[in-house]
Short mmCIF file of C-alpha atoms in Angstrom, two decimals:
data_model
loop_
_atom_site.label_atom_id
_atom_site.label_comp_id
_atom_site.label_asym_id
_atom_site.label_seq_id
_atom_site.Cartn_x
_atom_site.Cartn_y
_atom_site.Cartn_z
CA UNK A 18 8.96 20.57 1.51
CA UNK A 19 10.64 17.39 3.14
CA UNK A 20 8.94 14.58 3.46
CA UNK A 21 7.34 13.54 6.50
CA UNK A 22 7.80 10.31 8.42
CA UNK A 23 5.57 8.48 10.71
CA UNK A 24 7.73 6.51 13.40
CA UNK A 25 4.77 4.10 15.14
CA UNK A 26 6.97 1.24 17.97
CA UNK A 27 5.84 1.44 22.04
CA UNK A 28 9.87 0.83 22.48
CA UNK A 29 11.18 4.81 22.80
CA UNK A 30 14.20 3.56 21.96
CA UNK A 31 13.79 2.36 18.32
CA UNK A 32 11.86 5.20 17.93
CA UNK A 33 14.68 7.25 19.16
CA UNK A 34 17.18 5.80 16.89
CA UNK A 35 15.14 6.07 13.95
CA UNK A 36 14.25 9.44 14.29
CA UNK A 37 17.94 10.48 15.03
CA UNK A 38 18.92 8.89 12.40
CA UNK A 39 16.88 10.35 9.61
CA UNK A 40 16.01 13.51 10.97
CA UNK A 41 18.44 15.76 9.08
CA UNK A 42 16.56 14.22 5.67
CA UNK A 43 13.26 14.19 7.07
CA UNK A 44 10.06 15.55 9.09
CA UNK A 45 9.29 13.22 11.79
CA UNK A 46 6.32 12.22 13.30
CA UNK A 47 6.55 9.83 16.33
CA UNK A 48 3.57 7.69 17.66
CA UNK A 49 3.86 4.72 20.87
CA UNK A 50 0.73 3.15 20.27
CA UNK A 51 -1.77 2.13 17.47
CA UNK A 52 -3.95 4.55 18.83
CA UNK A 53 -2.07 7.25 19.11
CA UNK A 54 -0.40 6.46 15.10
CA UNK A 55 -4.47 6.68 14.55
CA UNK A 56 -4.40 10.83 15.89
CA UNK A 57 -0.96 11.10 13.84
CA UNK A 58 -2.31 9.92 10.36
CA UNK A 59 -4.03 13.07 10.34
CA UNK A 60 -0.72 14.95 9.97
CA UNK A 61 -0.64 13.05 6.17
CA UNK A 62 2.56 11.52 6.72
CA UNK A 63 4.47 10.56 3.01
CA UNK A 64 5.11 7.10 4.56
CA UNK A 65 4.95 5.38 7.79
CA UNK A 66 7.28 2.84 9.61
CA UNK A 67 4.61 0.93 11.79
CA UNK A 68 5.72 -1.78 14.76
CA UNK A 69 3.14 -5.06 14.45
CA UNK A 70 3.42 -6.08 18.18
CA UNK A 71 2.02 -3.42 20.86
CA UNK A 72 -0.03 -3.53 23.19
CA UNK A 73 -3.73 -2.40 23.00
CA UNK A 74 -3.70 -1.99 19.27
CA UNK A 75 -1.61 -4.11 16.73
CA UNK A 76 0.07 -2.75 13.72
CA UNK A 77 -2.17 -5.14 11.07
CA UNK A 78 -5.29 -3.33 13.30
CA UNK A 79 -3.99 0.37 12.60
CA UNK A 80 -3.27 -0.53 8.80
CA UNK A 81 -5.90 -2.34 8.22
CA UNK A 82 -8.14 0.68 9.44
CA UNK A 83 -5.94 3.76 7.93
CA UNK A 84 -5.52 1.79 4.60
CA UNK A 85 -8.82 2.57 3.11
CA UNK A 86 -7.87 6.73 3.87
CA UNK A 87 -3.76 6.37 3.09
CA UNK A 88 -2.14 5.80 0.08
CA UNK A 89 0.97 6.46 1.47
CA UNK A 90 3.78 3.52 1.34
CA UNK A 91 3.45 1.53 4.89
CA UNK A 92 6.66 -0.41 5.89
CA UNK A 93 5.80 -2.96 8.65
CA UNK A 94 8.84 -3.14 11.53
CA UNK A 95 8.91 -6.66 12.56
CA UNK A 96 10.66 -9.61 14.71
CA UNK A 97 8.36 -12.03 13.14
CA UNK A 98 9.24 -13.46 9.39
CA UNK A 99 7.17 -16.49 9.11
CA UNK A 100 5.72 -16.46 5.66
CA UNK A 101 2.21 -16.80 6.69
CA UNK A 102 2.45 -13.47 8.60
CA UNK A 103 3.98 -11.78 5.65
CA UNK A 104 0.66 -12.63 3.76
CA UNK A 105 -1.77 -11.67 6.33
CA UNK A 106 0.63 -8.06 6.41
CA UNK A 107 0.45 -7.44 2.60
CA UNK A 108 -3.10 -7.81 2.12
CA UNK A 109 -3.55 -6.18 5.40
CA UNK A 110 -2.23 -3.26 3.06
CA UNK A 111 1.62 -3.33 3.86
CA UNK A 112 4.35 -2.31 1.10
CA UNK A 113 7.50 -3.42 2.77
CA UNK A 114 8.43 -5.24 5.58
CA UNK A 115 11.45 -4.85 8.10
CA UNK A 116 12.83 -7.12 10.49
CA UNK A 117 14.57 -6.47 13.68
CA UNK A 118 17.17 -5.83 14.09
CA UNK A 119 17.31 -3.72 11.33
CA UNK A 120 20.24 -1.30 9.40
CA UNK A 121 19.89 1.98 9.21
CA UNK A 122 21.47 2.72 6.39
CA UNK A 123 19.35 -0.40 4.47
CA UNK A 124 15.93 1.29 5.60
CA UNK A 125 17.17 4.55 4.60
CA UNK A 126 17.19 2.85 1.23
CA UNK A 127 13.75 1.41 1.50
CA UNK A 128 12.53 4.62 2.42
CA UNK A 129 14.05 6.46 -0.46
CA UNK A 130 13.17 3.69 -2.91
CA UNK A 131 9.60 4.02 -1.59
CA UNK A 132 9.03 7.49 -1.69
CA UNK A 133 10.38 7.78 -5.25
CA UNK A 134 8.20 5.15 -6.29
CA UNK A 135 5.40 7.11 -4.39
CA UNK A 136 6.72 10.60 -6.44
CA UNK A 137 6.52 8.28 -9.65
CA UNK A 138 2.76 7.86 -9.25
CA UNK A 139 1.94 11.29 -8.19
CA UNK A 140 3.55 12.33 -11.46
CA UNK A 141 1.42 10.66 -13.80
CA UNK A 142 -1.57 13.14 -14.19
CA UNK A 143 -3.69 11.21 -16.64
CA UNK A 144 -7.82 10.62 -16.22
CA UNK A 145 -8.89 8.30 -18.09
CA UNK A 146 -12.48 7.22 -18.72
CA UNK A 147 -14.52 3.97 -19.12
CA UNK A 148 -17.97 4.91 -20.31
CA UNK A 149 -19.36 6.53 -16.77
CA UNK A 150 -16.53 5.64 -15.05
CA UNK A 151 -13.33 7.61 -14.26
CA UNK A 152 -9.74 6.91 -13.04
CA UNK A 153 -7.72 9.69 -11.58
CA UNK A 154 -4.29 8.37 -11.57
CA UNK A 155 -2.78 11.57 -10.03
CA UNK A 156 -5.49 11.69 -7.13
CA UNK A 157 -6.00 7.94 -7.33
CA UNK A 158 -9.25 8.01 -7.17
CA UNK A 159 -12.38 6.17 -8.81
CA UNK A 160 -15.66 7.67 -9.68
CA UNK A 161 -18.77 6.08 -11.41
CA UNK A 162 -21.59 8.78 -12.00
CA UNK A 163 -19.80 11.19 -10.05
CA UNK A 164 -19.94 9.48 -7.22
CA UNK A 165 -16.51 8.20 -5.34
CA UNK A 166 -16.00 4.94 -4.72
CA UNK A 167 -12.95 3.86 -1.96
CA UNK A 168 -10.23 1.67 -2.93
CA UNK A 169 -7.57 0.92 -0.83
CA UNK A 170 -4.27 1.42 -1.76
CA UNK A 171 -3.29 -2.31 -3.28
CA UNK A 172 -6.77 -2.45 -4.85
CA UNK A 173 -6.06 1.32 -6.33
CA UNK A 174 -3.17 -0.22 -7.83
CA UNK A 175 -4.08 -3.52 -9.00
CA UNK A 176 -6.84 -0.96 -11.07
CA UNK A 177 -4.28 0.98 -12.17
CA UNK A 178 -2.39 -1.44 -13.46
CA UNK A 179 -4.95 -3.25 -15.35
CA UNK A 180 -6.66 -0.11 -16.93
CA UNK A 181 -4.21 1.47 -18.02
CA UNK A 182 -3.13 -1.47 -19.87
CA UNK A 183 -6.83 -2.27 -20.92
CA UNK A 184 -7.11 -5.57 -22.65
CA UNK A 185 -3.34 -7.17 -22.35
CA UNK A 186 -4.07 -9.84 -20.01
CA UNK A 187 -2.08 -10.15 -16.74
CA UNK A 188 -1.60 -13.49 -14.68
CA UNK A 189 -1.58 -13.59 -11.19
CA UNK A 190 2.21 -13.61 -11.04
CA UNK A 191 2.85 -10.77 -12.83
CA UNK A 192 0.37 -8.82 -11.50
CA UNK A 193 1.89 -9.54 -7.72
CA UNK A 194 5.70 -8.65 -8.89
CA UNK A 195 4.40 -5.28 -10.84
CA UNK A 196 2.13 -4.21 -7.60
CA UNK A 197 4.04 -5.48 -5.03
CA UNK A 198 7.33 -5.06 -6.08
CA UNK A 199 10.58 -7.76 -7.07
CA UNK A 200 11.21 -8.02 -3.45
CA UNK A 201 7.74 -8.64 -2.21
CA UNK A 202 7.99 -12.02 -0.24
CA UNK A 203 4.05 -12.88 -0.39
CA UNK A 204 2.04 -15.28 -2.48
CA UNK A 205 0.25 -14.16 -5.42
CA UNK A 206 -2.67 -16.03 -4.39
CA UNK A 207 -3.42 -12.67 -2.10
CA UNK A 208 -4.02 -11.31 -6.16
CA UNK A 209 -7.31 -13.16 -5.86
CA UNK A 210 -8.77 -11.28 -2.88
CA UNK A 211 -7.64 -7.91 -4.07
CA UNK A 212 -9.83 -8.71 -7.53
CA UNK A 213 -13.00 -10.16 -5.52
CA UNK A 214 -12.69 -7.16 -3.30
CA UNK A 215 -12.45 -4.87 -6.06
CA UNK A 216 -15.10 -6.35 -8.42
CA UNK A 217 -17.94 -6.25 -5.29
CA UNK A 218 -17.38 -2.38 -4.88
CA UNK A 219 -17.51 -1.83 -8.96
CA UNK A 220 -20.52 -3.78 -9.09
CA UNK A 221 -22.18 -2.43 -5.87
CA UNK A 222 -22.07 0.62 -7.85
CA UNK A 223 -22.55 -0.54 -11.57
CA UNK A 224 -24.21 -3.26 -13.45
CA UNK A 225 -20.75 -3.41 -15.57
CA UNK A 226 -17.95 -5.51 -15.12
CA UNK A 227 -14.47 -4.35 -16.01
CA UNK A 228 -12.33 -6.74 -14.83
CA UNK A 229 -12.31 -10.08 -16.58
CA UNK A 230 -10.95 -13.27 -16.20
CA UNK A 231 -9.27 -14.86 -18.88
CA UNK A 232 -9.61 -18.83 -17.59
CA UNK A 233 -6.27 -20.22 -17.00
CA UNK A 234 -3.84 -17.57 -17.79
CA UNK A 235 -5.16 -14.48 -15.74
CA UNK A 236 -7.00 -11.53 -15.79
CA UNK A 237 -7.49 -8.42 -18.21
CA UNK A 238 -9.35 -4.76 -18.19
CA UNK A 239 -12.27 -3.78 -20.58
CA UNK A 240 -14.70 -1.41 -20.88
#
């Protein structure tokens, strides 16, 4: 099966271009509003080029809300480049941002790097267990006593990073290029968040802690 592609911009004719563009490689899936990308997700598109600024419903609104359901990569289609909005798009749940205007053939190769990445992960089958804990790295997903607990997709990988490296201690730096990717243009201060984030749903659900912080160098995995 090809993969599918969500195209989310209210301008038809980016969408238009895009989609003619990649539509011999690729399903496509076309969407004019946040709303309507909303409807779409249900389709389980293998990644999804999503506009920030339209009207009614913002990109970081629609990612922020279909992150903690989607794993799959999100590429953010953008005039804006300030720094500051990078950060508030990556730990909105972004992968990748693009900036207008954009070429094709350049996003083609975003897209292809991110859906190999993507085919990368799905390929590793391993469970792996800490005590009443488990860690499906194939289905990505978490479950204490049998019962499921929802990561989003960062916070998924920040865990599987740090589990399945249990005990080698990671600093915040590393941790950002090995999630994120070389090219991510973010701080690694947005490292912090993920952790806090993902410590209050472990211990909503569990007296254990299994990340820990190793003072002044970073932060490691036990259990």
């Amino acid at each position: 099966m090809r993969p599918k592609l969500l195209i989310v911009d209210d301008e038809p004719g980016i969408v238009d271009m895009i989609r003619s563009y990649f539509q011999s490689e690729y399903d496509i899936l076309t969407a004019y509003s946040g709303r309507e990308a909303l409807e779409k997700v249900s389709a389980r598109p293998d990644l999804i080029l999503l506009d920030i600024n339209m009207p009614e419903m913002v990109g970081l609104a629609v990612c922020q809300q279909i992150r903690e359901y989607v794993s799959c990569p999100v590429l953010f289609l953008t005039a804006r480049i300030e720094s500051s909005d990078k950060i508030i798009g990556f730990q909105a749940g972004a992968d990748d941002y693009i900036v207008k205007p954009f070429d094709l053939d350049e996003l083609g190769a975003r897209i292809a790097a991110h859906l190999r990445r993507e085919q990368r992960r799905q390929g590793n089958a391993a469970v792996r267990f800490f005590g009443n804990l488990s860690i499906n790295y194939s289905a990505r997903t978490v479950h204490l006593d049998g019962e499921s607990i929802s990561f989003s997709k960062r916070e998924f990988d920040i865990i599987e990073l740090l589990s399945m490296n249990a005990g080698q201690v990671f600093d915040r730096e590393r941790i950002y290029e090995l999630v994120w990717g070389l090219d991510g243009d973010g701080s690694s201060d947005t490292i912090m968040e993920h952790i806090r984030k993902i410590r209050a749903k472990l211990s909503g659900a569990s007296p254990d802690s299994y990340i820990e912080t190793v003072w002044g160098v970073g932060y490691k995995w036990v259990g």
